[in-house]
Short mmCIF file of C-alpha atoms and ligand atoms in Angstrom, two decimals:
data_model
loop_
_atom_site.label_atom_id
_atom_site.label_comp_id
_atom_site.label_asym_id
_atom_site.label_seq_id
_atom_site.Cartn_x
_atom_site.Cartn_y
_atom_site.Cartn_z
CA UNK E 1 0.00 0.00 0.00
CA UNK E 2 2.66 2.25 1.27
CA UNK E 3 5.11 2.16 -1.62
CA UNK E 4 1.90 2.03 -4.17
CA UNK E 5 0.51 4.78 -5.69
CA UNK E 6 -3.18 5.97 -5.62
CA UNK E 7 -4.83 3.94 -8.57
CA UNK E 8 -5.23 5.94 -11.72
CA UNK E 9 -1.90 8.04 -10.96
CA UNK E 10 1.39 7.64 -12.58
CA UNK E 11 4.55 8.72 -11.79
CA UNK E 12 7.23 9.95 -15.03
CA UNK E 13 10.64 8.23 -13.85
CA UNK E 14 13.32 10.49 -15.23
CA UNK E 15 14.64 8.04 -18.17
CA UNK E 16 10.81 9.03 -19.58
CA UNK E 17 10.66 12.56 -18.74
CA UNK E 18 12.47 13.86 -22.04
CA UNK E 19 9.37 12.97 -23.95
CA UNK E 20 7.23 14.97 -21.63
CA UNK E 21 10.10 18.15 -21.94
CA UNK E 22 9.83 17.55 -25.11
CA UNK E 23 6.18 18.19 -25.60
CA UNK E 24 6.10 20.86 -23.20
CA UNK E 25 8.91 22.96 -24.84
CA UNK E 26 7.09 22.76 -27.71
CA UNK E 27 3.67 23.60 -26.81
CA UNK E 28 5.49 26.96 -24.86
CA UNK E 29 6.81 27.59 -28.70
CA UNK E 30 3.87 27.11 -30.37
CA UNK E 31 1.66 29.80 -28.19
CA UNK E 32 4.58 32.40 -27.93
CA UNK E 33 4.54 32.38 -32.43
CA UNK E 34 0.52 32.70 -31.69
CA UNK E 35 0.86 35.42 -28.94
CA UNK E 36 -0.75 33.36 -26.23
CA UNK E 37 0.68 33.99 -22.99
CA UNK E 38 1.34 31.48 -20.01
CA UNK E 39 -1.12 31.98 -16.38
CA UNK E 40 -0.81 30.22 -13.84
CA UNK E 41 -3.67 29.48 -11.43
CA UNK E 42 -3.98 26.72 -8.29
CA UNK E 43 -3.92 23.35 -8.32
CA UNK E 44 -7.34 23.54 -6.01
CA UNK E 45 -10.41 26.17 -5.80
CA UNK E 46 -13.59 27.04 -3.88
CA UNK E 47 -16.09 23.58 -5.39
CA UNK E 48 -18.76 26.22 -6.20
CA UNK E 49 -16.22 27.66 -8.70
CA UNK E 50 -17.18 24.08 -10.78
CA UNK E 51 -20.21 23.79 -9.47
CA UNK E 52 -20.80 26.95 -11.81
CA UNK E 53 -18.33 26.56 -14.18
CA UNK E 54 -18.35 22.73 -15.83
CA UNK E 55 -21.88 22.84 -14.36
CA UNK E 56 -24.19 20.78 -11.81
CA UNK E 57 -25.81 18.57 -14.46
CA UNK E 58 -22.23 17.13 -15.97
CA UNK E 59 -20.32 13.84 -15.13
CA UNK E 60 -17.37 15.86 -13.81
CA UNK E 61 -19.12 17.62 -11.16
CA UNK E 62 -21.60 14.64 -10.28
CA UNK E 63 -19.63 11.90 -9.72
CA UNK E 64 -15.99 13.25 -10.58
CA UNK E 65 -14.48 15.47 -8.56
CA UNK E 66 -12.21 15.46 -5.46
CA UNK E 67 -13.57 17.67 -3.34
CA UNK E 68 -13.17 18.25 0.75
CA UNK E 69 -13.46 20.06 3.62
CA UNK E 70 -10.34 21.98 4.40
CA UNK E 71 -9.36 22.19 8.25
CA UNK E 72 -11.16 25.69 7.95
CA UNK E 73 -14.17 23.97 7.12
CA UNK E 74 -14.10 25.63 3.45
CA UNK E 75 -15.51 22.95 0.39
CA UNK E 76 -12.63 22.74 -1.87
CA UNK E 77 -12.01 20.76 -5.34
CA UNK E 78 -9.08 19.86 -7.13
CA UNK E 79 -9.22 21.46 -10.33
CA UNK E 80 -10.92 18.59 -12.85
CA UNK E 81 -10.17 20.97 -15.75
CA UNK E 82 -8.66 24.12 -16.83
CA UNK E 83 -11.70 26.95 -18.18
CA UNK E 84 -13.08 27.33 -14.64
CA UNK E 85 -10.36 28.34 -12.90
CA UNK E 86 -8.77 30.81 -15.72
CA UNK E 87 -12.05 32.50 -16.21
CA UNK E 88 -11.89 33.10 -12.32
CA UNK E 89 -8.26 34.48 -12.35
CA UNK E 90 -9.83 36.78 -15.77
CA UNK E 91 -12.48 37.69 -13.67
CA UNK E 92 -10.93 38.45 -10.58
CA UNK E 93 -7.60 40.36 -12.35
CA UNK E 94 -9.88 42.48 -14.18
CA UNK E 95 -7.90 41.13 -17.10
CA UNK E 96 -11.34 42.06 -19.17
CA UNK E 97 -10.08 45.86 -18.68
CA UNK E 98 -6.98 45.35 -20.84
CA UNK E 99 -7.72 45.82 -24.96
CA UNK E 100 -9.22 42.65 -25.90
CA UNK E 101 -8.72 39.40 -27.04
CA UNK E 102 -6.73 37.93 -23.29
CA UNK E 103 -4.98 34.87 -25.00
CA UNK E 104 -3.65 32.55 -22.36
CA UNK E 105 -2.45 29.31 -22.47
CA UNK E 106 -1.59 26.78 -19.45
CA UNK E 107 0.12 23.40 -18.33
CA UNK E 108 -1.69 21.80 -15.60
CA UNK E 109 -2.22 18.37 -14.10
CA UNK E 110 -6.29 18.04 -13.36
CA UNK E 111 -7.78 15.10 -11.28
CA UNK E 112 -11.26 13.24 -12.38
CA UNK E 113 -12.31 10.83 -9.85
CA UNK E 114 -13.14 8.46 -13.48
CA UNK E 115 -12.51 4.68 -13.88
CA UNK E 116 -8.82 4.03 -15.08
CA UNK E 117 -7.81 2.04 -18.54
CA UNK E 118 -5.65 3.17 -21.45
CA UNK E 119 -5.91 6.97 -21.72
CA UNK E 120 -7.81 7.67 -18.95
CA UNK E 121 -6.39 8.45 -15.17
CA UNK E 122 -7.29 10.43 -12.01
CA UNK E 123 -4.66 12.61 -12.45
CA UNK E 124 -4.04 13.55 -16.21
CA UNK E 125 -2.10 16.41 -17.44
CA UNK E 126 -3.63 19.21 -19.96
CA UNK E 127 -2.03 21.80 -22.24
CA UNK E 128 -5.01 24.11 -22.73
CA UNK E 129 -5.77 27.66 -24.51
CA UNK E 130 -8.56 30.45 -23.89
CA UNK E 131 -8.75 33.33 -25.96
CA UNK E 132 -11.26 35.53 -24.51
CA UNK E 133 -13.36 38.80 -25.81
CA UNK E 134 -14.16 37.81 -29.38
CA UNK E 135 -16.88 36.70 -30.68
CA UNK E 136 -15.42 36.39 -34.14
CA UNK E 137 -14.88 32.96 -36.02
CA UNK E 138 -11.17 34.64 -36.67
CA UNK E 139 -10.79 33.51 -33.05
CA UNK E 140 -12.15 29.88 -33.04
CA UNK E 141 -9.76 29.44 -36.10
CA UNK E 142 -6.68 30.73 -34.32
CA UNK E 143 -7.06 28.29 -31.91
CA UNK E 144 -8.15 25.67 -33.51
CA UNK E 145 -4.83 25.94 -35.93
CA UNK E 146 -2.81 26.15 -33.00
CA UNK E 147 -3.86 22.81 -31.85
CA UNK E 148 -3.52 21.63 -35.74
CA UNK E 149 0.19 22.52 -36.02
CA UNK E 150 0.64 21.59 -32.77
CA UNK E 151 -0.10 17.69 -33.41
CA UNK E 152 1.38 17.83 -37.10
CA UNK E 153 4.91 19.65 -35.75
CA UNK E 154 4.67 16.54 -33.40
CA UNK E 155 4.48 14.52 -35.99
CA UNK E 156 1.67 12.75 -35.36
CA UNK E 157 -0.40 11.21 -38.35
CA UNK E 158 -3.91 9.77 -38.27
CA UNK E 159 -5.85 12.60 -36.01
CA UNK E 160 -9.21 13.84 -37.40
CA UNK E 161 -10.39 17.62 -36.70
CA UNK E 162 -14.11 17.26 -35.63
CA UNK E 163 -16.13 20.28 -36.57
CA UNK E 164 -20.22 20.91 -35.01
CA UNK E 165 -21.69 23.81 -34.08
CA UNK E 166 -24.08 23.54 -30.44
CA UNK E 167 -26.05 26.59 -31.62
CA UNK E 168 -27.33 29.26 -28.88
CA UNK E 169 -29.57 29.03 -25.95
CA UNK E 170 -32.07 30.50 -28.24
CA UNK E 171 -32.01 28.11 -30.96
CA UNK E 172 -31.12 25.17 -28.65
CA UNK E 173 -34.56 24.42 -26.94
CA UNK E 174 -36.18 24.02 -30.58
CA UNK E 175 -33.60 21.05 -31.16
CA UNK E 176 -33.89 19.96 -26.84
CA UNK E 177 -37.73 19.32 -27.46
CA UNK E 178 -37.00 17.57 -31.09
CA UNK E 179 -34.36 15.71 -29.84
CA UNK E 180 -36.71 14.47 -26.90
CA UNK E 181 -39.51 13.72 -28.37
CA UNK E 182 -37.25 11.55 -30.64
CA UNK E 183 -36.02 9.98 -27.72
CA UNK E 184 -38.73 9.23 -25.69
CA UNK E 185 -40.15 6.29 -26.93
CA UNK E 186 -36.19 4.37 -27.00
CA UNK E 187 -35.99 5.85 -23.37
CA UNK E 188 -36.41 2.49 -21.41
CA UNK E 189 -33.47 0.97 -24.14
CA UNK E 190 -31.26 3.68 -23.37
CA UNK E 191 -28.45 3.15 -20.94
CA UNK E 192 -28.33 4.24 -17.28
CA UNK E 193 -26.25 7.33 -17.69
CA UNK E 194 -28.16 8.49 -20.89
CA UNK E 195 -31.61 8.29 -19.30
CA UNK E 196 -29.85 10.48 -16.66
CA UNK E 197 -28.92 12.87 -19.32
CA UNK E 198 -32.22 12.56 -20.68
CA UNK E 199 -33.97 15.29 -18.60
CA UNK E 200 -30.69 17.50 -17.51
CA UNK E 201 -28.62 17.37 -20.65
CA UNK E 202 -29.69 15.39 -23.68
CA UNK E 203 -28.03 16.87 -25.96
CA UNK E 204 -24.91 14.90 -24.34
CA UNK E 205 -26.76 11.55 -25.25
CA UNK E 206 -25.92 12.10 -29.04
CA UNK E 207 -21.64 11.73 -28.39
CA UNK E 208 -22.58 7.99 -25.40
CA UNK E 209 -19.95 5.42 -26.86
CA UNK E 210 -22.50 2.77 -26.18
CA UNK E 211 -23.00 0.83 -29.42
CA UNK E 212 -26.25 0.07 -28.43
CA UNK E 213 -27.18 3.64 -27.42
CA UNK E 214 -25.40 4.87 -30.74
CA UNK E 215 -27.83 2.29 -33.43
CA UNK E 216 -31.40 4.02 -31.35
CA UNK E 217 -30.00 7.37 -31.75
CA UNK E 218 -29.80 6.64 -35.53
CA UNK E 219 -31.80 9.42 -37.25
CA UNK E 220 -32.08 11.58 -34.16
CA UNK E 221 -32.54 15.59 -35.01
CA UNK E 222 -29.17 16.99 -34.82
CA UNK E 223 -28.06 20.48 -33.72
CA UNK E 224 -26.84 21.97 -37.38
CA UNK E 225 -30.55 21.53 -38.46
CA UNK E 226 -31.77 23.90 -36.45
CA UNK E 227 -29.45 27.18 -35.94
CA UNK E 228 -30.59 30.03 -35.93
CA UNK E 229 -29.30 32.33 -39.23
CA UNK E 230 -26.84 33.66 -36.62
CA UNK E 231 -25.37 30.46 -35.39
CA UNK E 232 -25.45 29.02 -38.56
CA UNK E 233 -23.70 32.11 -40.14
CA UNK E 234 -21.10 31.48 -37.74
CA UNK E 235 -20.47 28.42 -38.96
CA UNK E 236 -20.43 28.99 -42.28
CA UNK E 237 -17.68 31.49 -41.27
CA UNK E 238 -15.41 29.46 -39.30
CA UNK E 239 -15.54 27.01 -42.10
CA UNK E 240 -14.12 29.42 -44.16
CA UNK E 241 -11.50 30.41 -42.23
CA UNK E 242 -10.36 26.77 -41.07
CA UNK E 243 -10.17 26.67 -45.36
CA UNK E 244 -8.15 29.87 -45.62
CA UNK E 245 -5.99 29.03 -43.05
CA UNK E 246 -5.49 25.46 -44.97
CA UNK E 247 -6.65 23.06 -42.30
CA UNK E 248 -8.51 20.14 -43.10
CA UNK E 249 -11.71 19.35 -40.97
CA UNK E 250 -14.45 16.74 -41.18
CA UNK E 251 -18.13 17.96 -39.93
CA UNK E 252 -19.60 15.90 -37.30
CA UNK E 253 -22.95 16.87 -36.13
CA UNK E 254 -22.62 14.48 -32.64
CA UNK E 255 -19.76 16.53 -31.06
CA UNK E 256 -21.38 18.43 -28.61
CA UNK E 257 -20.18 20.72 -25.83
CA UNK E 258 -23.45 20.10 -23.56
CA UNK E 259 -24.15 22.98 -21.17
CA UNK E 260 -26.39 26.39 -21.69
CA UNK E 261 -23.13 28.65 -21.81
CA UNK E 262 -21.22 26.70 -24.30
CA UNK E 263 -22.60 28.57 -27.62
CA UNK E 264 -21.52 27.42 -31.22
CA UNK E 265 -18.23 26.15 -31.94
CA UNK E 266 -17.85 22.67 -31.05
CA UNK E 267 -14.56 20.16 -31.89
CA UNK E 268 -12.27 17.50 -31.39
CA UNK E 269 -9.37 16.01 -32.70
CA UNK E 270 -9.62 12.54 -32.61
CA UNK E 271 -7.04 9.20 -33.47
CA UNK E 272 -8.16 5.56 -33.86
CA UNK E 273 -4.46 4.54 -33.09
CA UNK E 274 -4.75 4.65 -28.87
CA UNK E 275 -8.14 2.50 -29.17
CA UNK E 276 -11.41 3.89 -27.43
CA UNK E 277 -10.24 7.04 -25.53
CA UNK E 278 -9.25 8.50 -29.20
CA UNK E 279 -9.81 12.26 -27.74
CA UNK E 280 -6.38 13.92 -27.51
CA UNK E 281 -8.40 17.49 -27.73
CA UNK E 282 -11.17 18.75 -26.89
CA UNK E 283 -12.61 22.39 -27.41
CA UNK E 284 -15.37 25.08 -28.11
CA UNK E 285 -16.40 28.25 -27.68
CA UNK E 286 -18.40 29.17 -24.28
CA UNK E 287 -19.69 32.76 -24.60
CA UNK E 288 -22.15 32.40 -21.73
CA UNK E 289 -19.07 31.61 -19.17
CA UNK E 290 -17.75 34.27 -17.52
CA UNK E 291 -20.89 36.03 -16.66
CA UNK E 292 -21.94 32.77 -15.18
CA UNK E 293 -18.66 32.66 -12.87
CA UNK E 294 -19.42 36.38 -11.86
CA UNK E 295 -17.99 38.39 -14.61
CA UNK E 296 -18.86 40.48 -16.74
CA UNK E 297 -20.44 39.49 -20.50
CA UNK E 298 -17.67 38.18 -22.22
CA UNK E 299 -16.96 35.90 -25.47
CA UNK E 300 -14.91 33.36 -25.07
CA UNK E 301 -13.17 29.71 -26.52
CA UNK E 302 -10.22 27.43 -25.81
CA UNK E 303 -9.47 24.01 -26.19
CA UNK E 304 -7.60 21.27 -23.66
CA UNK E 305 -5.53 18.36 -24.79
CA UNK E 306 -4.42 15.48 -22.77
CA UNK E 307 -0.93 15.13 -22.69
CA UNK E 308 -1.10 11.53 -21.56
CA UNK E 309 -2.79 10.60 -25.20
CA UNK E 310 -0.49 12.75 -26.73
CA UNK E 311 2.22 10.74 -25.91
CA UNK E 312 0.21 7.30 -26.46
CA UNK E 313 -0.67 8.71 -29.75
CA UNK E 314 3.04 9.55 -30.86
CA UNK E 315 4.21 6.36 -29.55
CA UNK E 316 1.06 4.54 -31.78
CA UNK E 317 2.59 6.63 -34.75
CA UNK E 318 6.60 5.98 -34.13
CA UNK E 319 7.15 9.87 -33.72
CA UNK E 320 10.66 10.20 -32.91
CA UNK E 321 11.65 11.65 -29.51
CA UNK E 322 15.33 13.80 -29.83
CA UNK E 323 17.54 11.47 -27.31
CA UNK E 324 18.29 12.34 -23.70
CA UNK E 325 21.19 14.94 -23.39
CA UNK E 326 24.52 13.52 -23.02
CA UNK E 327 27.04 14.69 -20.31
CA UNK E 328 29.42 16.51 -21.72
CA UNK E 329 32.30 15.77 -19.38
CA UNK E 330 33.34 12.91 -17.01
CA UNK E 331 35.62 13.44 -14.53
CA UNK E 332 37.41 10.53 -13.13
CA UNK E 333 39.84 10.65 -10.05
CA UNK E 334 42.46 8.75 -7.59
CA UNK E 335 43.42 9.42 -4.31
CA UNK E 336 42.39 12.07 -1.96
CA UNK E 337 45.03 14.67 -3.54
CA UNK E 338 43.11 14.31 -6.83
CA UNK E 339 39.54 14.12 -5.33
CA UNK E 340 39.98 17.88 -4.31
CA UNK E 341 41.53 18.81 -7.16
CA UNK E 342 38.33 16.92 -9.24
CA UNK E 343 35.96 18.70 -7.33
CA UNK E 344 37.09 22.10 -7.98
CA UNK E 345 37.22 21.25 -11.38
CA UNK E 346 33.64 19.85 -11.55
CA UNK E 347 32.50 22.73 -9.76
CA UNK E 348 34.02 25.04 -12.06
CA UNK E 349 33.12 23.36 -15.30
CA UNK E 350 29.68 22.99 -14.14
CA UNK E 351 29.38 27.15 -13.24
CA UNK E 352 30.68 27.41 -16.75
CA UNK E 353 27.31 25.65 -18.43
CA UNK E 354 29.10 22.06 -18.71
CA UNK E 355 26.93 19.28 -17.82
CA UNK E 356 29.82 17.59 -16.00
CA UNK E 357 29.64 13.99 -14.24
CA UNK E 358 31.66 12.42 -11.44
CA UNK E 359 31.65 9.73 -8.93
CA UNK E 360 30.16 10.52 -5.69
CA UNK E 361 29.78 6.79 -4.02
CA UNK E 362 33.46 5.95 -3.33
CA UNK E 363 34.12 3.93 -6.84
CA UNK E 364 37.58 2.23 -8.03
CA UNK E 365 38.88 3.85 -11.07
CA UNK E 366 37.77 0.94 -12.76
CA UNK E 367 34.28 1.43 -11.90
CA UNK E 368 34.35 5.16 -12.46
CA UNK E 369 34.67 4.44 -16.31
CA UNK E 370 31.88 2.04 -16.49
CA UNK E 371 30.14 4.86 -14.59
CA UNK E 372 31.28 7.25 -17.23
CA UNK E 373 29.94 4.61 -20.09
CA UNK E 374 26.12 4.49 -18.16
CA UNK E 375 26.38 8.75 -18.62
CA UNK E 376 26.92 8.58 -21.88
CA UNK E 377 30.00 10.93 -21.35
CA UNK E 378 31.51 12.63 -24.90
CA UNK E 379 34.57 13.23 -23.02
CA UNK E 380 36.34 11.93 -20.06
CA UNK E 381 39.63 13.45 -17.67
CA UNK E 382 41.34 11.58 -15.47
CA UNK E 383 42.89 13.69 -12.33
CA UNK E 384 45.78 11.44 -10.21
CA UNK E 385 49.01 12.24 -8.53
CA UNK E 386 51.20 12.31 -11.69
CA UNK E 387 48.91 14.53 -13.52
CA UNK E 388 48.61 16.99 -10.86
CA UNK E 389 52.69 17.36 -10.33
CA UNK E 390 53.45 17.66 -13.68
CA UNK E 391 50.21 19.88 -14.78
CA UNK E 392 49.07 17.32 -17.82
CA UNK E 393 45.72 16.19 -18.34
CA UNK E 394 44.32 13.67 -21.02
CA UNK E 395 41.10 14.95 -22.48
CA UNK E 396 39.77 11.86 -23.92
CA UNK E 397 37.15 11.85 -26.47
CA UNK E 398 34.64 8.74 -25.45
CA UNK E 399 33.64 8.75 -29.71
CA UNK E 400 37.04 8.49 -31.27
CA UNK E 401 39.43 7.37 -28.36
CA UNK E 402 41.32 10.67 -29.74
CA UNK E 403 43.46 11.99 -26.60
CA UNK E 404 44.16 15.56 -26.20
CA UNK E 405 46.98 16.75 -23.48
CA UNK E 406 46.17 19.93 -21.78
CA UNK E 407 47.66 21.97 -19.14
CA UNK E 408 44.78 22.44 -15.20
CA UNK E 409 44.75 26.47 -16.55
CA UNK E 410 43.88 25.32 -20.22
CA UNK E 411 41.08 22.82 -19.19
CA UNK E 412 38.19 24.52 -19.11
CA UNK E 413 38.54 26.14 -22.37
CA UNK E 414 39.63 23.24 -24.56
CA UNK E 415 36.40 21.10 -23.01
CA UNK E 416 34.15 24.16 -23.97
CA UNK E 417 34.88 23.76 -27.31
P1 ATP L 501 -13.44 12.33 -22.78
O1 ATP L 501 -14.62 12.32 -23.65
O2 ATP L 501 -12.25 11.67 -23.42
O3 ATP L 501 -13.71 11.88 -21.39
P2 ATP L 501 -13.71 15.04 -21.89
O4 ATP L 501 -14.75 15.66 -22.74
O5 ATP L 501 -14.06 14.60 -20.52
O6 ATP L 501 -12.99 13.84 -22.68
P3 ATP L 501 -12.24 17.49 -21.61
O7 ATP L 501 -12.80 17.88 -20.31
O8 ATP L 501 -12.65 18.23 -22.83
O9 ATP L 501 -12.43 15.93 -21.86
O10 ATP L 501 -10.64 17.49 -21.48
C1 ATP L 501 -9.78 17.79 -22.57
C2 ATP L 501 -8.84 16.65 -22.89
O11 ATP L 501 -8.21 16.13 -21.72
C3 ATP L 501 -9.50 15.44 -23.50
O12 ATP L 501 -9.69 15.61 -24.87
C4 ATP L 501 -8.51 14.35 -23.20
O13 ATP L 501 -7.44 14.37 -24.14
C5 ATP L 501 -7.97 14.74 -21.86
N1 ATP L 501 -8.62 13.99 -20.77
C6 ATP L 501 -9.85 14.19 -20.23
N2 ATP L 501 -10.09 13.35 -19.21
C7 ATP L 501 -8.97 12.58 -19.08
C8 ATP L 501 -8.57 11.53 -18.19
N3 ATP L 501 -9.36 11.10 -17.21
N4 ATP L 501 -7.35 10.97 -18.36
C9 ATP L 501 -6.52 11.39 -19.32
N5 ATP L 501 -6.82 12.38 -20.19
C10 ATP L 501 -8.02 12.98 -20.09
MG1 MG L 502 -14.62 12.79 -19.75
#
C-alpha cells in the first residue's frame, strides 16, 4: 500500500521525462509564435467555482471530482479541468479591462475521480488555450490551428479535426424538445447514464460510446438543423476560415459541448491509433461563461488536450523523440590529492554551463569508467598524482578514443569547445 501509488496516478521516472520536456517545450513555442501567454492558477479552488463553471448537471461535477473540507471547514475541489479556474483568475484580475482578445495558455495536471484504462487516469495532465473577448470565427480558427500545427509539428499522423456547431440558448430548446420527443419512446433501451442525461442534458446523449445507445440514436434531429441564421452564419464562417488558413476538418454533427453557456463552436481532434479514448483534444467556444462565474459578458473559446494521449498517440505513430542529453564531461579521479583537485574542477566546469559527471559513491577507477559509459559521457579526464605534479591532463574523447593533453589552466577552455 505504502510504496503504491493511488490507482489511476502515474509517476514519469526520469529516463521518460524527455518525452514529456519535449512536448512541453514545444507547446510553450507554439503559443509564444501565436501570442498566447502562459497563467498560472492553483492546483485547487472554492467547489462552487465548478459547481458553476463545468456545471451541476455534468459527469465531472456529479460523480468526478475530489472535493473536501479543508481544516477551515471551506468545500474545496481539485481542479478537474482548466476553463473554470482561468475564467476566475480573468475575472478576478480584471484582465477584461486590458484591450481585448486575453490569449492565455496553461500546463496543468487536473484530477477526475473516473474509472482508469488506457488513456484515462485520475490525475491527467492538460495543455489548454482560452482566448477571450471575441466573438469572431477569426478567433475559433486561431485556436483551432494552433492545436492543428501543434499535433502535425509533433508529428503525429492519423488525427481527425471534428467540426459541429451547439447553436445558442435560443435556438437550442427548438432542437432539446425535437431531440426528446425523438427519444422518448427508445428511453427504457437507453443506458443508465443516458436516461440520466435525458432530462438534464440530452443533448450529451448524441456523443454515449454505447453501441447500443449509438444504433437508437440513428436518425435523431441533430443540432446543425436547427441554428438560428446567426449560429449558422457562424459556422459557415469558421468554415471558411479553417479553409483559408489550410486546415482540413471533417463535420460531425454528434460533437457536442453540452451545457447552456457553451454557444456554437464545437470540436475535437480525434485518433483511432490509442483505441477507445481517441480524444487527444477537446474544445469550443463558451460565450455564456464568464458572466456565469461572476464576470462580466464576455466571449470566449479554448481548447484542452491530454498530454497523456499525446504521448500514447506519438508512440502509436513511431514519432521520434530527440535522445536524452549527453554529459558533456566525465571526470574521473584517484586518491584524496586528486579528489579535491576533481571537485574544484567539476564545480568550475559545471558554473561554466558544462553538464559535467563524477563519482560521488566511493568507486575504483575501474568502476568510475563504467560509470562514465552508463552517462553517456563525450569526453572523459582523469585527475591522479602524476597529472597533478606535472600539470598534464588527457582529455579523452569517449567517440574516437582521440586523446588531447592539456595543461589544469587550459582545461576549461579546450572542453568548452
Ligand atoms: P473524454 O470524452 O475523453 O472523457 P472530456 O470531454 O471529458 O474527454 P475534456 O474535459 O474536454 O475531456 O478534457 C480535454 C482533454 O483532456 C480530452 O480531450 C482528453 O485528451 C484529456 N482527458 C480528459 N479526461 C482525461 C482523463 N481522465 N485521463 C486522461 N486524459 C483525459
Ligand atoms: Mg470525460
Amino acid at each position: 500500500m505504502l510504496t503504491n501509488a493511488p490507482r489511476g496516478t502515474k509517476d514519469v521516472l526520469p529516463d521518460q521525462i524527455h518525452k514529456w520536456h519535449y512536448i512541453e517545450e514545444k507547446f510553450d513555442s507554439l503559443c509564444e509564435r501565436y501570442g498566447f501567454r502562459e497563467v498560472r492558477t492553483p492546483v485547487f479552488e472554492h467547489t462552487e467555482l465548478f459547481k458553476r463553471g463545468v456545471g451541476d448537471t455534468t459527469d465531472i461535477v456529479q460523480k468526478e471530482m475530489y472535493t473536501f473540507n479543508d481544516l477551515g471547514n471551506r468545500s474545496i475541489t481539485l481542479r478537474p479541468e482548466g476553463t473554470s479556474p482561468v475564467v476566475r483568475a480573468f475575472t478576478e484580475h480584471k484582465e477584461f479591462a486590458n484591450p481585448q482578445p486575453t490569449k492565455y495558455y496553461y500546463n496543468i495536471q487536473c484530477c477526475r475521480y473516473e474509472k482508469p484504462q488506457a488513456g484515462r487516469l485520475r490525475e491527467f495532465h492538460q495543455f489548454g488555450v482560452e482566448s477571450f473577448g471575441s466573438s469572431n470565427m477569426m478567433a475559433d480558427a486561431e485556436i483551432i490551428s494552433m492545436a492543428y500545427d501543434f499535433i502535425n509539428e509533433l508529428g503525429i499522423k492519423d488525427v481527425e479535426l471534428q467540426i459541429n456547431s451547439v447553436g445558442c440558448p435560443h435556438c437550442r430548446q427548438k432542437h432539446r424538445d425535437a431531440l426528446k420527443a425523438f427519444l422518448k419512446p427508445k428511453y427504457d433501451k437507453l443506458c443508465k447514464t443516458c436516461q440520466d442525461r435525458f432530462d438534464t442534458n440530452p443533448m450529451r446523449i448524441l456523443d454515449c460510446k454505447s453501441p447500443e445507445d449509438q444504433k437508437l440514436i440513428q436518425g435523431a434531429p441533430m443540432m446543425l438543423d436547427y441554428l438560428c441564421d446567426e449560429c449558422a452564419d457562424a459556422f459557415e464562417q469558421l468554415k471558411a476560415n479553417l479553409d483559408a488558413m489550410k486546415i482540413e476538418y471533417v463535420v460531425n454533427p454528434k460533437i457536442v459541448r453540452g451545457l447552456d453557456y457553451y454557444t456554437k463552436t464545437a470540436f475535437e481532434f480525434v485518433t483511432t491509433t490509442i483505441g477507445a479514448q481517441g480524444t487527444v483534444c477537446g474544445g469550443g467556444r463558451y460565450d455564456g461563461l464568464v458572466e456565469q462565474i461572476g464576470g462580466p459578458a464576455t466571449p470566449g473559446v479554448g481548447w484542452g488536450m491530454g498530454k497523456e494521449r499525446i504521448l500514447l498517440t506519438m508512440e502509436a505513430c513511431g514519432c521520434e523523440f530527440p535522445e536524452p542529453k549527453a554529459t558533456d564531461v566525465f571526470i574521473a579521479f584517484m586518491g584524496d590529492e586528486a579528489k579535491a583537485v576533481a571537485l574544484g574542477l567539476v564545480a568550475d566546469l559545471r558554473r561554466k554551463g558544462l553538464s559535467v559527471a563524477m563519482d560521488v559513491v566511493g568507486r575504483n577507477i575501474k568502476n568510475q569508467f563504467k560509470l562514465a559509459n552508463r552517462v553517456n559521457a563525450k569526453k572523459t579526464v582523469v585527475i591522479g598524482e602524476n597529472e597533478i605534479k606535472e600539470n598534464k591532463f588527457t582529455i579523452k574523447d569517449m567517440a574516437t578514443s582521440e586523446q588531447t593533453e592539456v595543461a589544469m589552466e587550459e582545461l576549461a577552455e579546450v572542453l568548452m569547445k
